mmCIF file of C-alpha atoms in Angstrom:
data_model
loop_
_atom_site.group_PDB
_atom_site.id
_atom_site.type_symbol
_atom_site.label_atom_id
_atom_site.label_comp_id
_atom_site.label_asym_id
_atom_site.label_seq_id
_atom_site.Cartn_x
_atom_site.Cartn_y
_atom_site.Cartn_z
ATOM 1 C CA UNK A 1 0.000 0.000 0.000
ATOM 2 C CA UNK A 2 1.536 3.274 -1.142
ATOM 3 C CA UNK A 3 -0.298 5.562 1.271
ATOM 4 C CA UNK A 4 1.727 8.475 2.648
ATOM 5 C CA UNK A 5 5.002 7.479 1.040
ATOM 6 C CA UNK A 6 6.106 11.134 0.960
ATOM 7 C CA UNK A 7 5.358 11.498 4.638
ATOM 8 C CA UNK A 8 7.348 8.387 5.505
ATOM 9 C CA UNK A 9 10.335 9.634 3.527
ATOM 10 C CA UNK A 10 10.067 12.990 5.275
ATOM 11 C CA UNK A 11 9.928 11.317 8.693
ATOM 12 C CA UNK A 12 13.090 9.358 7.919
ATOM 13 C CA UNK A 13 14.921 12.443 6.743
ATOM 14 C CA UNK A 14 13.959 14.417 9.862
ATOM 15 C CA UNK A 15 15.060 11.505 12.019
ATOM 16 C CA UNK A 16 18.443 11.518 10.290
ATOM 17 C CA UNK A 17 18.815 15.239 10.913
ATOM 18 C CA UNK A 18 17.892 14.634 14.539
ATOM 19 C CA UNK A 19 20.659 12.050 14.842
ATOM 20 C CA UNK A 20 23.175 14.534 13.478
ATOM 21 C CA UNK A 21 22.124 17.396 15.742
ATOM 22 C CA UNK A 22 22.152 15.190 18.823
ATOM 23 C CA UNK A 23 25.646 13.960 17.896
ATOM 24 C CA UNK A 24 26.774 17.578 17.489
ATOM 25 C CA UNK A 25 25.298 18.390 20.862
ATOM 26 C CA UNK A 26 27.341 15.657 22.503
ATOM 27 C CA UNK A 27 30.529 16.679 20.706
ATOM 28 C CA UNK A 28 30.015 20.285 21.811
ATOM 29 C CA UNK A 29 29.428 19.151 25.410
ATOM 30 C CA UNK A 30 32.686 17.216 25.538
ATOM 31 C CA UNK A 31 34.635 20.019 23.854
ATOM 32 C CA UNK A 32 33.137 22.495 26.298
ATOM 33 C CA UNK A 33 34.591 20.545 29.196
ATOM 34 C CA UNK A 34 38.038 20.550 27.573
ATOM 35 C CA UNK A 35 37.955 24.286 26.851
ATOM 36 C CA UNK A 36 36.900 25.045 30.387
ATOM 37 C CA UNK A 37 39.997 23.177 31.542
ATOM 38 C CA UNK A 38 42.069 25.310 29.200
ATOM 39 C CA UNK A 39 40.513 28.444 30.623
ATOM 40 C CA UNK A 40 41.614 27.318 34.051
ATOM 41 C CA UNK A 41 45.081 26.455 32.747
ATOM 42 C CA UNK A 42 45.542 29.990 31.415
ATOM 43 C CA UNK A 43 44.703 31.532 34.775
ATOM 44 C CA UNK A 44 48.026 31.195 36.690
ATOM 45 C CA UNK A 45 49.923 33.032 33.941
ATOM 46 C CA UNK A 46 47.428 35.878 33.853
ATOM 47 C CA UNK A 47 47.538 36.180 37.637
ATOM 48 C CA UNK A 48 51.333 36.005 37.670
ATOM 49 C CA UNK A 49 51.715 38.771 35.131
ATOM 50 C CA UNK A 50 49.122 40.904 36.926
ATOM 51 C CA UNK A 51 51.078 40.505 40.135
ATOM 52 C CA UNK A 52 54.318 41.545 38.444
ATOM 53 C CA UNK A 53 52.657 44.658 37.039
ATOM 54 C CA UNK A 54 51.217 45.419 40.475
ATOM 55 C CA UNK A 55 54.680 45.089 42.032
ATOM 56 C CA UNK A 56 56.180 47.190 39.273
ATOM 57 C CA UNK A 57 53.748 50.051 39.689
ATOM 58 C CA UNK A 58 54.380 50.014 43.420
ATOM 59 C CA UNK A 59 58.146 49.782 43.124
ATOM 60 C CA UNK A 60 58.500 52.822 40.906
ATOM 61 C CA UNK A 61 55.215 54.544 40.219
ATOM 62 C CA UNK A 62 56.715 57.313 38.066
ATOM 63 C CA UNK A 63 57.017 55.256 34.896
ATOM 64 C CA UNK A 64 56.546 56.747 31.513
ATOM 65 C CA UNK A 65 55.441 54.215 29.004
ATOM 66 C CA UNK A 66 53.150 54.694 26.010
ATOM 67 C CA UNK A 67 51.164 51.657 27.151
ATOM 68 C CA UNK A 68 50.161 53.448 30.344
ATOM 69 C CA UNK A 69 49.423 56.948 29.119
ATOM 70 C CA UNK A 70 46.007 58.267 28.132
ATOM 71 C CA UNK A 71 45.959 60.167 24.860
ATOM 72 C CA UNK A 72 43.412 62.277 23.102
ATOM 73 C CA UNK A 73 41.333 59.887 21.026
ATOM 74 C CA UNK A 74 41.321 60.373 17.263
ATOM 75 C CA UNK A 75 41.325 56.793 16.088
ATOM 76 C CA UNK A 76 40.568 53.560 17.918
ATOM 77 C CA UNK A 77 41.207 49.883 17.339
ATOM 78 C CA UNK A 78 39.212 46.781 18.187
ATOM 79 C CA UNK A 79 40.396 43.229 18.500
ATOM 80 C CA UNK A 80 37.253 41.239 17.743
ATOM 81 C CA UNK A 81 37.092 37.602 18.800
ATOM 82 C CA UNK A 82 34.471 35.492 17.020
ATOM 83 C CA UNK A 83 33.966 31.819 16.311
ATOM 84 C CA UNK A 84 35.206 30.119 13.160
ATOM 85 C CA UNK A 85 32.101 28.033 12.640
ATOM 86 C CA UNK A 86 28.402 28.723 12.729
ATOM 87 C CA UNK A 87 25.551 26.682 14.211
ATOM 88 C CA UNK A 88 26.085 28.270 17.585
ATOM 89 C CA UNK A 89 22.882 30.216 18.086
ATOM 90 C CA UNK A 90 22.977 33.982 18.382
ATOM 91 C CA UNK A 91 26.471 34.112 19.892
ATOM 92 C CA UNK A 92 28.249 36.046 17.140
ATOM 93 C CA UNK A 93 25.235 38.135 16.220
ATOM 94 C CA UNK A 94 24.903 39.415 19.788
ATOM 95 C CA UNK A 95 28.561 40.408 19.802
ATOM 96 C CA UNK A 96 28.258 42.191 16.442
ATOM 97 C CA UNK A 97 25.223 44.097 17.645
ATOM 98 C CA UNK A 98 26.996 45.309 20.793
ATOM 99 C CA UNK A 99 30.072 46.159 18.757
ATOM 100 C CA UNK A 100 28.202 48.084 16.067
ATOM 101 C CA UNK A 101 26.469 50.180 18.728
ATOM 102 C CA UNK A 102 29.833 50.985 20.248
ATOM 103 C CA UNK A 103 31.443 51.765 16.900
ATOM 104 C CA UNK A 104 28.622 54.050 15.757
ATOM 105 C CA UNK A 105 28.891 56.027 19.015
ATOM 106 C CA UNK A 106 32.569 56.588 18.409
ATOM 107 C CA UNK A 107 31.955 57.481 14.782
ATOM 108 C CA UNK A 108 29.410 60.111 15.840
ATOM 109 C CA UNK A 109 32.238 61.768 17.750
ATOM 110 C CA UNK A 110 34.321 61.720 14.580
ATOM 111 C CA UNK A 111 36.626 58.927 15.720
ATOM 112 C CA UNK A 112 37.834 56.487 13.104
ATOM 113 C CA UNK A 113 37.918 52.748 13.671
ATOM 114 C CA UNK A 114 40.430 49.990 12.850
ATOM 115 C CA UNK A 115 39.605 46.324 13.257
ATOM 116 C CA UNK A 116 41.631 43.215 13.983
ATOM 117 C CA UNK A 117 39.519 40.107 13.460
ATOM 118 C CA UNK A 118 40.125 36.743 15.083
ATOM 119 C CA UNK A 119 37.723 34.119 13.713
ATOM 120 C CA UNK A 120 36.146 33.466 10.316
ATOM 121 C CA UNK A 121 32.638 34.665 11.258
ATOM 122 C CA UNK A 122 33.925 38.131 12.058
ATOM 123 C CA UNK A 123 35.704 38.326 8.712
ATOM 124 C CA UNK A 124 32.572 37.266 6.842
ATOM 125 C CA UNK A 125 30.504 39.869 8.696
ATOM 126 C CA UNK A 126 32.796 42.892 8.540
ATOM 127 C CA UNK A 127 33.861 42.311 4.957
ATOM 128 C CA UNK A 128 30.416 43.445 3.866
ATOM 129 C CA UNK A 129 30.623 46.633 5.919
ATOM 130 C CA UNK A 130 32.858 49.490 4.975
ATOM 131 C CA UNK A 131 35.235 49.188 7.893
ATOM 132 C CA UNK A 132 38.985 49.287 7.934
ATOM 133 C CA UNK A 133 40.247 45.777 8.653
ATOM 134 C CA UNK A 134 43.907 45.835 9.612
ATOM 135 C CA UNK A 135 44.696 42.215 10.374
ATOM 136 C CA UNK A 136 43.008 38.851 10.431
ATOM 137 C CA UNK A 137 43.563 35.400 11.880
ATOM 138 C CA UNK A 138 41.157 32.557 11.204
ATOM 139 C CA UNK A 139 40.917 28.817 11.759
ATOM 140 C CA UNK A 140 42.611 28.852 15.120
ATOM 141 C CA UNK A 141 41.056 25.496 15.988
ATOM 142 C CA UNK A 142 39.739 24.297 19.317
ATOM 143 C CA UNK A 143 43.148 24.603 20.917
ATOM 144 C CA UNK A 144 44.471 27.999 19.885
ATOM 145 C CA UNK A 145 48.211 28.534 19.930
ATOM 146 C CA UNK A 146 49.764 31.720 21.227
ATOM 147 C CA UNK A 147 51.975 31.705 18.123
ATOM 148 C CA UNK A 148 48.981 32.205 15.848
ATOM 149 C CA UNK A 149 47.762 35.182 17.851
ATOM 150 C CA UNK A 150 51.019 37.118 18.203
ATOM 151 C CA UNK A 151 50.948 38.399 14.610
ATOM 152 C CA UNK A 152 47.545 40.098 14.699
ATOM 153 C CA UNK A 153 48.092 41.386 18.230
ATOM 154 C CA UNK A 154 51.459 42.854 17.316
ATOM 155 C CA UNK A 155 49.917 44.648 14.343
ATOM 156 C CA UNK A 156 47.572 46.445 16.776
ATOM 157 C CA UNK A 157 50.065 47.131 19.576
ATOM 158 C CA UNK A 158 52.536 48.516 17.032
ATOM 159 C CA UNK A 159 49.826 50.804 15.684
ATOM 160 C CA UNK A 160 49.209 51.938 19.260
ATOM 161 C CA UNK A 161 52.893 52.604 19.861
ATOM 162 C CA UNK A 162 53.176 54.572 16.638
ATOM 163 C CA UNK A 163 50.106 56.547 17.750
ATOM 164 C CA UNK A 164 48.108 55.450 14.712
ATOM 165 C CA UNK A 165 45.415 54.381 17.163
ATOM 166 C CA UNK A 166 44.928 55.984 20.567
ATOM 167 C CA UNK A 167 42.934 53.307 22.295
ATOM 168 C CA UNK A 168 42.615 49.559 21.833
ATOM 169 C CA UNK A 169 39.529 47.567 22.753
ATOM 170 C CA UNK A 170 38.931 43.852 23.061
ATOM 171 C CA UNK A 171 35.509 42.550 22.058
ATOM 172 C CA UNK A 172 34.554 38.988 22.866
ATOM 173 C CA UNK A 173 31.935 36.858 24.604
ATOM 174 C CA UNK A 174 32.133 36.257 28.348
ATOM 175 C CA UNK A 175 31.317 32.806 29.631
ATOM 176 C CA UNK A 176 28.894 33.280 32.512
ATOM 177 C CA UNK A 177 27.595 29.732 32.542
ATOM 178 C CA UNK A 178 26.455 27.115 30.060
ATOM 179 C CA UNK A 179 23.174 28.920 29.420
ATOM 180 C CA UNK A 180 24.399 32.515 29.470
ATOM 181 C CA UNK A 181 27.157 34.118 27.401
ATOM 182 C CA UNK A 182 27.286 37.891 27.220
ATOM 183 C CA UNK A 183 29.157 40.105 24.757
ATOM 184 C CA UNK A 184 31.782 42.293 26.383
ATOM 185 C CA UNK A 185 33.926 45.174 25.145
ATOM 186 C CA UNK A 186 36.735 46.481 27.291
ATOM 187 C CA UNK A 187 39.867 48.555 27.069
ATOM 188 C CA UNK A 188 43.173 46.769 26.468
ATOM 189 C CA UNK A 189 45.388 49.804 25.940
ATOM 190 C CA UNK A 190 46.238 52.022 27.696
ATOM 191 C CA UNK A 191 46.631 49.475 30.476
ATOM 192 C CA UNK A 192 44.604 50.465 33.496
ATOM 193 C CA UNK A 193 46.749 50.737 36.617
ATOM 194 C CA UNK A 194 46.718 47.546 38.639
ATOM 195 C CA UNK A 195 46.496 48.013 42.378
ATOM 196 C CA UNK A 196 49.189 46.206 44.317
ATOM 197 C CA UNK A 197 48.172 44.222 47.313
ATOM 198 C CA UNK A 198 50.376 43.246 50.195
ATOM 199 C CA UNK A 199 53.816 44.825 50.281
ATOM 200 C CA UNK A 200 53.705 48.199 51.983
ATOM 201 C CA UNK A 201 57.253 49.499 52.553
ATOM 202 C CA UNK A 202 59.123 51.143 49.712
ATOM 203 C CA UNK A 203 61.457 48.970 47.698
ATOM 204 C CA UNK A 204 62.565 48.509 44.144
ATOM 205 C CA UNK A 205 63.657 45.757 41.809
ATOM 206 C CA UNK A 206 67.062 45.176 40.416
ATOM 207 C CA UNK A 207 66.421 45.531 36.702
ATOM 208 C CA UNK A 208 68.334 43.579 34.113
ATOM 209 C CA UNK A 209 68.970 45.096 31.598
ATOM 210 C CA UNK A 210 66.825 48.216 32.110
ATOM 211 C CA UNK A 211 63.473 49.149 33.538
ATOM 212 C CA UNK A 212 61.647 50.712 30.604
ATOM 213 C CA UNK A 213 62.375 47.878 28.146
ATOM 214 C CA UNK A 214 61.297 45.371 30.738
ATOM 215 C CA UNK A 215 58.094 47.246 31.430
ATOM 216 C CA UNK A 216 57.257 47.289 27.722
ATOM 217 C CA UNK A 217 57.938 43.558 27.559
ATOM 218 C CA UNK A 218 55.776 42.828 30.569
ATOM 219 C CA UNK A 219 52.913 44.972 29.313
ATOM 220 C CA UNK A 220 53.055 43.440 25.831
ATOM 221 C CA UNK A 221 52.775 40.003 27.344
ATOM 222 C CA UNK A 222 49.982 41.198 29.582
ATOM 223 C CA UNK A 223 47.989 42.308 26.544
ATOM 224 C CA UNK A 224 48.732 39.053 24.749
ATOM 225 C CA UNK A 225 47.678 37.001 27.750
ATOM 226 C CA UNK A 226 44.366 38.854 27.878
ATOM 227 C CA UNK A 227 43.696 38.278 24.192
ATOM 228 C CA UNK A 228 44.646 34.625 24.506
ATOM 229 C CA UNK A 229 42.274 34.248 27.412
ATOM 230 C CA UNK A 230 39.519 35.958 25.436
ATOM 231 C CA UNK A 231 40.026 33.566 22.541
ATOM 232 C CA UNK A 232 39.874 30.515 24.798
ATOM 233 C CA UNK A 233 36.842 31.903 26.615
ATOM 234 C CA UNK A 234 35.120 32.611 23.317
ATOM 235 C CA UNK A 235 35.613 28.994 22.297
ATOM 236 C CA UNK A 236 33.998 27.893 25.543
ATOM 237 C CA UNK A 237 31.108 30.245 24.743
ATOM 238 C CA UNK A 238 30.870 28.849 21.223
ATOM 239 C CA UNK A 239 30.689 25.286 22.504
ATOM 240 C CA UNK A 240 28.126 26.102 25.199
ATOM 241 C CA UNK A 241 26.009 28.051 22.739
ATOM 242 C CA UNK A 242 26.297 25.292 20.158
ATOM 243 C CA UNK A 243 25.311 22.708 22.737
ATOM 244 C CA UNK A 244 22.147 24.629 23.633
ATOM 245 C CA UNK A 245 21.302 25.357 19.980
ATOM 246 C CA UNK A 246 21.760 21.715 19.003
ATOM 247 C CA UNK A 247 19.715 20.524 21.950
ATOM 248 C CA UNK A 248 16.772 22.684 20.926
ATOM 249 C CA UNK A 249 17.218 21.579 17.306
ATOM 250 C CA UNK A 250 17.053 17.951 18.441
ATOM 251 C CA UNK A 251 13.924 18.667 20.510
ATOM 252 C CA UNK A 252 12.276 20.484 17.620
ATOM 253 C CA UNK A 253 13.074 17.633 15.270
ATOM 254 C CA UNK A 254 11.405 15.274 17.778
ATOM 255 C CA UNK A 255 8.242 17.399 17.820
ATOM 256 C CA UNK A 256 8.293 17.575 14.049
ATOM 257 C CA UNK A 257 8.529 13.792 13.785
ATOM 258 C CA UNK A 258 5.544 13.449 16.143
ATOM 259 C CA UNK A 259 3.464 15.799 14.020
ATOM 260 C CA UNK A 260 4.428 14.011 10.818
ATOM 261 C CA UNK A 261 3.673 10.662 12.400
ATOM 262 C CA UNK A 262 0.187 11.914 13.327
ATOM 263 C CA UNK A 263 -0.395 13.158 9.783
ATOM 264 C CA UNK A 264 0.815 9.839 8.421
ATOM 265 C CA UNK A 265 -1.512 7.845 10.692
ATOM 266 C CA UNK A 266 -4.478 10.016 9.742
ATOM 267 C CA UNK A 267 -3.746 9.622 6.023
ATOM 268 C CA UNK A 268 -3.413 5.869 6.426
ATOM 269 C CA UNK A 269 -6.677 5.643 8.405
ATOM 270 C CA UNK A 270 -8.463 7.786 5.813
ATOM 271 C CA UNK A 271 -7.245 5.513 3.021
ATOM 272 C CA UNK A 272 -8.479 2.394 4.869
ATOM 273 C CA UNK A 273 -11.850 4.004 5.613
ATOM 274 C CA UNK A 274 -12.246 4.986 1.995
ATOM 275 C CA UNK A 275 -11.387 1.484 0.798
ATOM 276 C CA UNK A 276 -13.910 -0.097 3.180
ATOM 277 C CA UNK A 277 -16.638 2.317 2.126
ATOM 278 C CA UNK A 278 -15.842 1.570 -1.509
ATOM 279 C CA UNK A 279 -16.118 -2.174 -0.863
ATOM 280 C CA UNK A 280 -19.370 -1.696 1.095
ATOM 281 C CA UNK A 281 -20.740 0.588 -1.635
ATOM 282 C CA UNK A 282 -19.696 -1.913 -4.299
ATOM 283 C CA UNK A 283 -21.379 -4.820 -2.420
ATOM 284 C CA UNK A 284 -24.593 -2.800 -1.998
ATOM 285 C CA UNK A 285 -24.688 -2.068 -5.728
ATOM 286 C CA UNK A 286 -24.459 -5.744 -6.645
ATOM 287 C CA UNK B 1 66.364 24.346 55.498
ATOM 288 C CA UNK B 2 65.192 27.516 53.825
ATOM 289 C CA UNK B 3 63.292 27.122 50.614
ATOM 290 C CA UNK B 4 61.787 29.334 47.983
ATOM 291 C CA UNK B 5 58.520 28.921 46.144
ATOM 292 C CA UNK B 6 58.780 28.524 42.374
ATOM 293 C CA UNK B 7 56.023 28.998 39.828
ATOM 294 C CA UNK B 8 56.730 28.297 36.201
ATOM 295 C CA UNK B 9 53.722 29.237 34.095
ATOM 296 C CA UNK B 10 52.979 29.872 30.443
ATOM 297 C CA UNK B 11 49.877 31.365 28.859
ATOM 298 C CA UNK B 12 48.776 27.906 27.804
ATOM 299 C CA UNK B 13 49.158 26.265 31.202
ATOM 300 C CA UNK B 14 50.967 25.802 34.486
ATOM 301 C CA UNK B 15 54.286 24.020 34.045
ATOM 302 C CA UNK B 16 55.669 23.708 37.564
ATOM 303 C CA UNK B 17 54.754 24.859 41.027
ATOM 304 C CA UNK B 18 56.575 23.911 44.201
ATOM 305 C CA UNK B 19 59.314 24.535 46.752
ATOM 306 C CA UNK B 20 62.974 24.647 45.796
ATOM 307 C CA UNK B 21 66.357 25.131 47.439
ATOM 308 C CA UNK B 22 67.940 26.702 44.424
ATOM 309 C CA UNK B 23 66.802 27.822 40.990
ATOM 310 C CA UNK B 24 68.907 28.553 37.928
ATOM 311 C CA UNK B 25 67.550 30.548 35.007
ATOM 312 C CA UNK B 26 69.000 31.866 31.729
ATOM 313 C CA UNK B 27 68.769 35.642 32.267
ATOM 314 C CA UNK B 28 69.299 38.156 29.497
ATOM 315 C CA UNK B 29 72.707 39.129 30.925
ATOM 316 C CA UNK B 30 73.820 35.642 31.906
ATOM 317 C CA UNK B 31 72.705 32.712 33.975
ATOM 318 C CA UNK B 32 71.222 33.575 37.333
ATOM 319 C CA UNK B 33 71.323 31.358 40.397
ATOM 320 C CA UNK B 34 68.574 32.112 42.886
ATOM 321 C CA UNK B 35 68.718 31.075 46.517
ATOM 322 C CA UNK B 36 66.031 31.810 49.103
ATOM 323 C CA UNK B 37 65.897 35.479 50.228
ATOM 324 C CA UNK B 38 67.300 36.746 46.967
ATOM 325 C CA UNK B 39 66.878 40.492 46.406
ATOM 326 C CA UNK B 40 63.872 41.484 44.244
ATOM 327 C CA UNK B 41 64.857 41.319 40.609
ATOM 328 C CA UNK B 42 63.160 41.521 37.249
ATOM 329 C CA UNK B 43 64.717 40.347 34.011
ATOM 330 C CA UNK B 44 64.084 38.938 30.563
ATOM 331 C CA UNK B 45 64.887 35.332 29.882
ATOM 332 C CA UNK B 46 66.825 33.966 26.960
ATOM 333 C CA UNK B 47 65.802 30.649 25.426
ATOM 334 C CA UNK B 48 67.333 27.960 27.574
ATOM 335 C CA UNK B 49 66.940 25.780 30.603
ATOM 336 C CA UNK B 50 65.417 26.579 33.946
ATOM 337 C CA UNK B 51 66.789 24.221 36.577
ATOM 338 C CA UNK B 52 64.976 23.685 39.840
ATOM 339 C CA UNK B 53 66.708 21.928 42.745
ATOM 340 C CA UNK B 54 64.087 20.599 45.108
ATOM 341 C CA UNK B 55 64.661 20.048 48.816
ATOM 342 C CA UNK B 56 64.939 16.284 48.256
ATOM 343 C CA UNK B 57 68.075 16.989 46.260
ATOM 344 C CA UNK B 58 66.416 16.237 42.964
ATOM 345 C CA UNK B 59 66.974 18.458 39.985
ATOM 346 C CA UNK B 60 64.303 19.223 37.422
ATOM 347 C CA UNK B 61 64.835 20.780 34.005
ATOM 348 C CA UNK B 62 62.412 22.928 32.047
ATOM 349 C CA UNK B 63 63.033 24.376 28.630
ATOM 350 C CA UNK B 64 61.785 27.916 28.126
ATOM 351 C CA UNK B 65 61.857 29.748 24.814
ATOM 352 C CA UNK B 66 62.101 33.096 26.565
ATOM 353 C CA UNK B 67 59.959 35.025 28.986
ATOM 354 C CA UNK B 68 60.128 37.097 32.115
ATOM 355 C CA UNK B 69 61.635 36.231 35.483
ATOM 356 C CA UNK B 70 60.456 37.911 38.646
ATOM 357 C CA UNK B 71 62.204 37.317 41.945
ATOM 358 C CA UNK B 72 60.765 38.183 45.338
ATOM 359 C CA UNK B 73 62.563 37.082 48.531
ATOM 360 C CA UNK B 74 60.233 34.103 48.995
ATOM 361 C CA UNK B 75 58.919 33.668 45.474
ATOM 362 C CA UNK B 76 60.258 33.073 41.996
ATOM 363 C CA UNK B 77 57.880 33.491 39.065
ATOM 364 C CA UNK B 78 58.884 32.401 35.591
ATOM 365 C CA UNK B 79 56.454 33.732 33.012
ATOM 366 C CA UNK B 80 57.486 31.519 30.124
ATOM 367 C CA UNK B 81 56.665 32.384 26.536
ATOM 368 C CA UNK B 82 54.693 29.707 24.787
ATOM 369 C CA UNK B 83 56.205 30.595 21.448
ATOM 370 C CA UNK B 84 59.608 31.385 20.056
ATOM 371 C CA UNK B 85 59.953 35.166 20.118
ATOM 372 C CA UNK B 86 62.280 37.539 18.412
ATOM 373 C CA UNK B 87 61.756 41.034 17.094
ATOM 374 C CA UNK B 88 61.861 40.101 13.403
ATOM 375 C CA UNK B 89 59.745 37.008 13.998
ATOM 376 C CA UNK B 90 56.984 39.094 15.571
ATOM 377 C CA UNK B 91 57.168 41.558 12.733
ATOM 378 C CA UNK B 92 56.884 38.792 10.157
ATOM 379 C CA UNK B 93 53.825 37.460 11.964
ATOM 380 C CA UNK B 94 52.278 40.931 12.071
ATOM 381 C CA UNK B 95 52.862 41.424 8.352
ATOM 382 C CA UNK B 96 51.360 38.055 7.653
ATOM 383 C CA UNK B 97 48.222 38.927 9.611
ATOM 384 C CA UNK B 98 47.916 42.174 7.628
ATOM 385 C CA UNK B 99 48.374 40.286 4.386
ATOM 386 C CA UNK B 100 45.604 37.930 5.371
ATOM 387 C CA UNK B 101 43.304 40.878 6.056
ATOM 388 C CA UNK B 102 43.920 42.181 2.558
ATOM 389 C CA UNK B 103 43.208 38.785 1.057
ATOM 390 C CA UNK B 104 40.039 38.422 3.089
ATOM 391 C CA UNK B 105 38.878 41.832 1.890
ATOM 392 C CA UNK B 106 39.527 41.022 -1.711
ATOM 393 C CA UNK B 107 37.644 37.807 -1.140
ATOM 394 C CA UNK B 108 40.129 35.674 -2.994
ATOM 395 C CA UNK B 109 39.652 31.972 -2.569
ATOM 396 C CA UNK B 110 41.489 30.406 -5.483
ATOM 397 C CA UNK B 111 45.029 29.126 -5.331
ATOM 398 C CA UNK B 112 44.767 28.781 -1.595
ATOM 399 C CA UNK B 113 46.992 25.751 -1.438
ATOM 400 C CA UNK B 114 49.822 27.316 -3.400
ATOM 401 C CA UNK B 115 49.604 30.541 -1.400
ATOM 402 C CA UNK B 116 49.410 28.669 1.851
ATOM 403 C CA UNK B 117 52.480 26.680 0.896
ATOM 404 C CA UNK B 118 54.395 29.824 -0.034
ATOM 405 C CA UNK B 119 53.373 31.511 3.175
ATOM 406 C CA UNK B 120 54.464 28.485 5.163
ATOM 407 C CA UNK B 121 57.811 28.630 3.398
ATOM 408 C CA UNK B 122 58.257 32.314 4.270
ATOM 409 C CA UNK B 123 57.287 31.592 7.849
ATOM 410 C CA UNK B 124 59.715 28.698 8.079
ATOM 411 C CA UNK B 125 62.487 30.888 6.711
ATOM 412 C CA UNK B 126 61.759 33.672 9.173
ATOM 413 C CA UNK B 127 61.719 31.161 11.993
ATOM 414 C CA UNK B 128 65.015 29.698 10.902
ATOM 415 C CA UNK B 129 66.585 33.162 10.684
ATOM 416 C CA UNK B 130 65.365 34.035 14.151
ATOM 417 C CA UNK B 131 66.733 30.815 15.519
ATOM 418 C CA UNK B 132 70.115 31.543 13.912
ATOM 419 C CA UNK B 133 70.121 35.031 15.413
ATOM 420 C CA UNK B 134 69.304 33.739 18.850
ATOM 421 C CA UNK B 135 72.088 31.194 18.560
ATOM 422 C CA UNK B 136 74.539 33.849 17.430
ATOM 423 C CA UNK B 137 73.667 36.116 20.331
ATOM 424 C CA UNK B 138 74.315 33.533 22.969
#
């Protein structure tokens, strides 16, 4: 009996899709756990470098370093961290929306904008807009390497040192928990002064070779560590968001299959009823 | 016996954390030996070995490709670089990132493999040069 063949085919195809989305959900869940570990692994370095900067600012607070000084703002730069792949809900879109608001406010004040994009989705989005893209890094993978990030970061920090840009922002998603990821934009350069904690009496380091070079080195690494952390955190966000998106896709596919199954059953029942009534009608005619 | 706390960390993870009797590190101006209650000191590291002598008399070796060394009387922090760094290497990487931006803007997709291969070659050359320089400086 050929009743509802189209519906049966459709049911099978939806079921296949459901299998794929539920597999993707599980993959995202396991990757999320790994990235969260990596976020934790990056923490000691960030804390260490923060502590050194704190000590430094306490040891000799009268530093002059371009990384620490506020300038009049004529042009700004953004380092934008996005995911490389889609299928992760509204993660990137939310970030773009927040970023575009921010950018248009600056542009109203007559400030020009440079962009450094980390992640393929950001490139695809900003290519269509008339913005000035300075540097790009894509396909960083699930385990980003510092090496791959140094290039784009250097292109922005150099621009800051040469006073091409007067302020550098970092835009990425913050991992609140598995359900919530919020877009965040904050200042990378100039580095905000870090308060030192414990040591009270006055003292100073022995510097080898000299203080200002070292400070530049430390601050550069501080910026890099923050960007690295943002990239890792954004991957965690991507995985969490993907997990949730794929879960709801799987659920929706389930509902869809139920509806199709109902339609199929009704069609089948209608066909049987019609056949019976035809037989009965035929018998009555004889 | 006095001891000093040692943390060796890189951006990609913690490498070592523990107590030590003596630490040796490849400072920019020569190898530094650090005993407990060393004066506060801040220096760059050259690529090389950090040696940690633990209180059990064991010695552990860690390779660092550069970084920053901070010494406090009771605490040694090695902020190790997770990548080989040199001025020209960083510049090459920055140029490469700019180049990629231009390509992305032009929306070119053809000949990716050839370009990728050429870029890899340039990168390998730059890396090799940097390595030679670092060796020469030592």
